[in-house]
Structures are given as structure tokens and as C-alpha cells.
Short mmCIF file of C-alpha atoms in Angstrom, two decimals:
data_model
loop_
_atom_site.label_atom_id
_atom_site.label_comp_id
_atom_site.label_asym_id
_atom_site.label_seq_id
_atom_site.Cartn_x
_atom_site.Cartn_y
_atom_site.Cartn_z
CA UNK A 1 46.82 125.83 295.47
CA UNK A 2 50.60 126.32 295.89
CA UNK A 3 52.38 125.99 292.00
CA UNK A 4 54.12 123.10 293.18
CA UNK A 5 50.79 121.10 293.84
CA UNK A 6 50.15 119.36 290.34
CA UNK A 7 47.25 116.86 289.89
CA UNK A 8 49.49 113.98 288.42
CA UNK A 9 46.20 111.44 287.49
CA UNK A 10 45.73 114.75 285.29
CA UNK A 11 49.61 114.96 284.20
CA UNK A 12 49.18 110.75 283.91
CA UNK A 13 45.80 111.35 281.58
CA UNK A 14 47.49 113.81 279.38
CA UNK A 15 50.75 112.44 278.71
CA UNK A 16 49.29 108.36 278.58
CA UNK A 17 52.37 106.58 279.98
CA UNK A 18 54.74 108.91 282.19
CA UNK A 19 58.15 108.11 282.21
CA UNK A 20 58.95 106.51 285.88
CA UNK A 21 61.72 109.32 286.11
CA UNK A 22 59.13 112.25 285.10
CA UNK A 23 56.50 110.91 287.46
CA UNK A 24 59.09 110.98 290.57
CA UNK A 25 60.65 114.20 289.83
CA UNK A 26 56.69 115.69 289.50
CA UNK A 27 55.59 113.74 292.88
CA UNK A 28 58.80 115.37 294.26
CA UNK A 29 58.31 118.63 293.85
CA UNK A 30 54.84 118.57 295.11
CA UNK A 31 56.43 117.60 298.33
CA UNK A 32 59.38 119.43 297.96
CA UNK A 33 62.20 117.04 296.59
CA UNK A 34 64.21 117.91 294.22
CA UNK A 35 65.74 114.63 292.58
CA UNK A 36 69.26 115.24 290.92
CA UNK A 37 69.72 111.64 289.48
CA UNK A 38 70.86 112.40 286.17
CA UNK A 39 74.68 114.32 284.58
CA UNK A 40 74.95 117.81 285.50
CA UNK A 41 74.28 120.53 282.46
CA UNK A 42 72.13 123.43 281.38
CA UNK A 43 69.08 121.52 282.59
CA UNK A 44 70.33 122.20 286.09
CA UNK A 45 68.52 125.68 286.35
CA UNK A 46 64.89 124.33 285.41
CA UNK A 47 64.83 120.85 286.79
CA UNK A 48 67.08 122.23 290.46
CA UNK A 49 67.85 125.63 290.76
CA UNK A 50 64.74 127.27 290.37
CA UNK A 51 62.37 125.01 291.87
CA UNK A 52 64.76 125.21 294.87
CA UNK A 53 64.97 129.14 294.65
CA UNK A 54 60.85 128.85 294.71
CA UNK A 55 61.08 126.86 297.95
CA UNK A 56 63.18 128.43 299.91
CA UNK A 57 61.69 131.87 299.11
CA UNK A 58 57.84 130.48 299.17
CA UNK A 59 57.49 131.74 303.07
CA UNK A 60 55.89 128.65 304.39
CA UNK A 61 59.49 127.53 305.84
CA UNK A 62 58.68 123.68 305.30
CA UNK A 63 61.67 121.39 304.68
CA UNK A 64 63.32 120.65 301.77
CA UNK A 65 64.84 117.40 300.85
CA UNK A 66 67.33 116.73 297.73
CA UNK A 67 68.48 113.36 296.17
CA UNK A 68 72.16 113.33 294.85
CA UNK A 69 72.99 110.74 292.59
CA UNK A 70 75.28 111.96 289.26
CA UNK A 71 78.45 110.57 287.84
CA UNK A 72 79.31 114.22 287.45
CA UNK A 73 79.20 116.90 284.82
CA UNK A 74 79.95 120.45 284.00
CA UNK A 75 81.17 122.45 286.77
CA UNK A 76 80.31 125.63 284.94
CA UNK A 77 76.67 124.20 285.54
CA UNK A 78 77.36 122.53 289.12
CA UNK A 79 78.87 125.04 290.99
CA UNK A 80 76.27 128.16 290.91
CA UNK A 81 74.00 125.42 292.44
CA UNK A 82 76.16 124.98 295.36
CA UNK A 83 76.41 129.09 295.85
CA UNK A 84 72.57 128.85 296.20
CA UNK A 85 72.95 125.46 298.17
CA UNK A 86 75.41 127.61 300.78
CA UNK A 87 73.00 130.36 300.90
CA UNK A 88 69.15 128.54 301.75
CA UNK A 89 67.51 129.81 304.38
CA UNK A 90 65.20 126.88 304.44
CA UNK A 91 66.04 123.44 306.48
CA UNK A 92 67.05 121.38 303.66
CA UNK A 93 68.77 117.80 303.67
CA UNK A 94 70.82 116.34 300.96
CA UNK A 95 70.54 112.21 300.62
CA UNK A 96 73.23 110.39 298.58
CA UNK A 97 71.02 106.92 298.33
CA UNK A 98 73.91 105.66 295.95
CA UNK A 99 76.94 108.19 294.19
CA UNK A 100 77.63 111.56 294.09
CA UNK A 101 80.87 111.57 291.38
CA UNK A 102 82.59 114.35 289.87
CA UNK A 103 80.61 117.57 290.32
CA UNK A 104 78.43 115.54 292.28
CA UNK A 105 81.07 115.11 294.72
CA UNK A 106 81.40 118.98 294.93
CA UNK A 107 78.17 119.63 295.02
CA UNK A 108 78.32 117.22 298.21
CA UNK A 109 80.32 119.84 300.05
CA UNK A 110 77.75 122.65 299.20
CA UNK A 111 76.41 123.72 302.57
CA UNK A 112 79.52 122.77 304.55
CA UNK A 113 78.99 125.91 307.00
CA UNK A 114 75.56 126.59 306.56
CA UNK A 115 73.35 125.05 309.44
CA UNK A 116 70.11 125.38 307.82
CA UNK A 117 71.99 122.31 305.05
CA UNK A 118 71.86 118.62 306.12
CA UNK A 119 73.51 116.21 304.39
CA UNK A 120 73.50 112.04 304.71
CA UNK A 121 74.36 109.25 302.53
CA UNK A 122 73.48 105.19 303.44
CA UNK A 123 76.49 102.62 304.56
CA UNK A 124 77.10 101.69 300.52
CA UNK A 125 76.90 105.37 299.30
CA UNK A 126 80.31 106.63 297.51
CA UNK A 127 81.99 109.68 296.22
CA UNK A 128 84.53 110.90 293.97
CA UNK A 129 86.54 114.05 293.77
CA UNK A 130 89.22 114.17 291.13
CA UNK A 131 90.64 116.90 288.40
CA UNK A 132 88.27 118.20 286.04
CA UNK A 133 88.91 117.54 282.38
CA UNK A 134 88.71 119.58 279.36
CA UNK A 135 89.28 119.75 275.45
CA UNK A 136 90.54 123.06 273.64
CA UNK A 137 90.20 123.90 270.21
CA UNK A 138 90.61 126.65 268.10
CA UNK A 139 93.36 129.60 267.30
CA UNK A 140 96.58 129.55 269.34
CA UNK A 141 95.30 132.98 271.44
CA UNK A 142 92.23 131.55 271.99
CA UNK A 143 93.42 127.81 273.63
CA UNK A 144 95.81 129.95 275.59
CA UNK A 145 92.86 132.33 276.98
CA UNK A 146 91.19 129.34 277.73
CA UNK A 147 93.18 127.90 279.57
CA UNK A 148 94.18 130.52 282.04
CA UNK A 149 90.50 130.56 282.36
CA UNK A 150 90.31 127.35 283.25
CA UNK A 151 93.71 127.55 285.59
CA UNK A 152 91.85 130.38 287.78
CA UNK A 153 88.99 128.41 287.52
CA UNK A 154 90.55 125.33 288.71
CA UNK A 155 92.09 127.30 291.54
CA UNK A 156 88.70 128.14 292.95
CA UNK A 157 87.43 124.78 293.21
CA UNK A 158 90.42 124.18 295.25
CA UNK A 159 89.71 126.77 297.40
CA UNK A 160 86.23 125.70 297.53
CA UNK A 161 87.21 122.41 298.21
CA UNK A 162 89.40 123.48 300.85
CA UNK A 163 86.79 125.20 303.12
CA UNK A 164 84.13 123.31 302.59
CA UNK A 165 85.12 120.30 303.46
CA UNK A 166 87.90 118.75 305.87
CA UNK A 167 90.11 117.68 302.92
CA UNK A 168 94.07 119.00 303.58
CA UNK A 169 95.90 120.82 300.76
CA UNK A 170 98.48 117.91 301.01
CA UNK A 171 95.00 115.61 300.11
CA UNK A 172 93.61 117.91 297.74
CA UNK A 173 96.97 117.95 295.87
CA UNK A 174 97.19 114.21 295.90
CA UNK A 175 93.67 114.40 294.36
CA UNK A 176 94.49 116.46 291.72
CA UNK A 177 96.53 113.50 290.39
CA UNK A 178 94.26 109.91 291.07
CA UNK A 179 90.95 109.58 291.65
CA UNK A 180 89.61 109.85 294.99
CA UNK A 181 87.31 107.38 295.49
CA UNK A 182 85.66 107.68 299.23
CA UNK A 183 83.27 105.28 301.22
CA UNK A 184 80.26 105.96 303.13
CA UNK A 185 82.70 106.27 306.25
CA UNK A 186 85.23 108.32 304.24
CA UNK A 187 82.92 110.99 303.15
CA UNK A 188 81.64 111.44 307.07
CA UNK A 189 85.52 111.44 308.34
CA UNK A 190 86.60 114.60 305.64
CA UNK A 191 82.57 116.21 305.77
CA UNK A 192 81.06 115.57 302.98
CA UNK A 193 78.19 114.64 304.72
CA UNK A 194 76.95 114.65 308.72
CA UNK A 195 75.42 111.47 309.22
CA UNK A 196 75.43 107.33 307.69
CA UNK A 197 71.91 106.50 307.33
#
């Protein structure tokens, strides 16, 4: 029995009522989905990383399929998940059935020149890139070495942005100051995903 094949009229029995959510993201994984459908944070490495780690490395070589739907969240958390996203070795597609916002929206470029990564939203999908946002506190030093951490920070996303995906400099700059809002249509023209569903 592979680990990710889990009796859920046993997981049902135990638990009395499962969540709708939990019962998806269990049936998922036993046919290896991942479902992202929640803000991006810590939980990240349980509920995506390492299941996807598992699959790719299991041997078998059977697909994998991920749903992308988050307003966003910490990029700290996001953006390790696109380095493994960039590096499966495993056929994988990524579906946006309704948003990916924010770090979503990056996350969305994960896989840009990988071929093994697939990724396709339906005709009402959306996206949004835009600047990242952040609160400092604490001693004068300590804001300031914040900050430049954040600046260099900031400047890889832009570089990440840059070449994965077909967004200009002159866009990406224009981003930095609105949000960019994009279509179904949008996100195929600058390659956030390969094909309208």
C-alpha cells in the first residue's frame, strides 16, 4: 500500500463528520492532487511541499496535478515552493479553477522553463501580481536591517518575475506601483499559464 493510499470510510469513522476541505485534500493526495486553496504560510511545507517532494521522488512517475486558488500570502513561505515547482521531474499540471493572487500569482510562474510543469486556468480564472507589503518594528538598526533585507529580497522576485514569465521590466515596474489584475487571456498572453481550459 503506497503512504498516500488512506482508507477515508476509516478517516470518516474516526473523525465523525470530516470537514469538506479535509476530505478533498485526503481524496487528493491518494490520487496525487495537491489542493492549495487556502493563504500561503508555514502550513505550506506539510499540506504542499512535502507531499509533492514524496511524489515526485516515489519512482512510479505517475502525474501530478495541483489546484491554485489563494489570495496570496507570505512570500518567505511561497517562493521555496516554486524552487521545488521549477525543479520536478514528474509531469505535473497546475489548474487555476478560480484566482491565483499575490504569491499565488508567483507561484503561477513556477515552472516557466521546466517542461515536465503544465499549467492551465478556465475562461473566468484571474491573477494578480503587485508589490509585496510589510510592517517593521523595533530598534532603529534593526528596521533598517530589515529593510535592506527586504530591498534584496524584493529585487529577486523581480528577477524571478522577469524570467519566468513574459512580463517586460517596463511592466514589471508599472506593477510595482498598481495592482495588476490579469484575465484568463492575459495570464496566457505574458505565460503564466499554457492553455484556457
Amino acid at each position: 500500500m503506497s503512504e498516500f493510499e488512506i482508507n477515508l470510510d476509516d478517516l470518516i469513522g474516526n473523525l465523525g463528520t470530516l470537514d469538506p476541505t479535509m476530505y478533498q485534500y485526503y481524496k487528493g493526495l491518494k490520487n496525487r492532487t495537491i489542493i492549495i486553496n487556502d493563504q500561503i504560510n508555514s502550513n505550506i511545507v506539510e499540506e504542499v511541499m512535502l507531499p509533492l517532494i514524496e511524489m515526485d521522488n516515489d519512482g512510479t512517475g505517475n502525474p501530478i496535478t495541483i489546484y491554485l486558488s489563494t489570495i496570496g500570502g507570505s512570500i518567505f513561505d511561497g517562493m521555496p515552493l516554486c524552487d521545488i515547482i521549477d525543479n520536478l521531474k514528474t509531469k505535473t499540471t497546475i489548474i487555476v479553477p478560480t484566482y491565483a493572487y499575490s504569491m499565488g500569482g508567483v507561484i503561477l510562474m513556477a515552472g516557466f522553463k521546466n517542461e515536465n510543469v503544465k499549467k492551465v486556468c478556465y475562461k473566468h480564472s484571474t491573477a494578480l501580481l503587485h508589490a509585496g507589503s510589510t510592517y517593521l518594528e523595533g530598534s532603529s538598526s534593526a528596521v533598517k536591517d530589515t529593510f535592506n533585507f527586504h530591498q534584496k529580497f524584493e529585487e529577486m522576485i523581480k528577477d524571478y518575475t522577469l524570467t519566468h514569465s513574459k512580463i517586460t521590466e517596463e511592466e514589471y515596474l508599472k506593477m510595482e506601483r498598481y495592482e495588476y489584475y490579469m484575465t484568463s487571456e492575459t495570464m496566457l498572453e505574458k505565460g503564466l499559464v499554457d492553455e484556457i481550459l
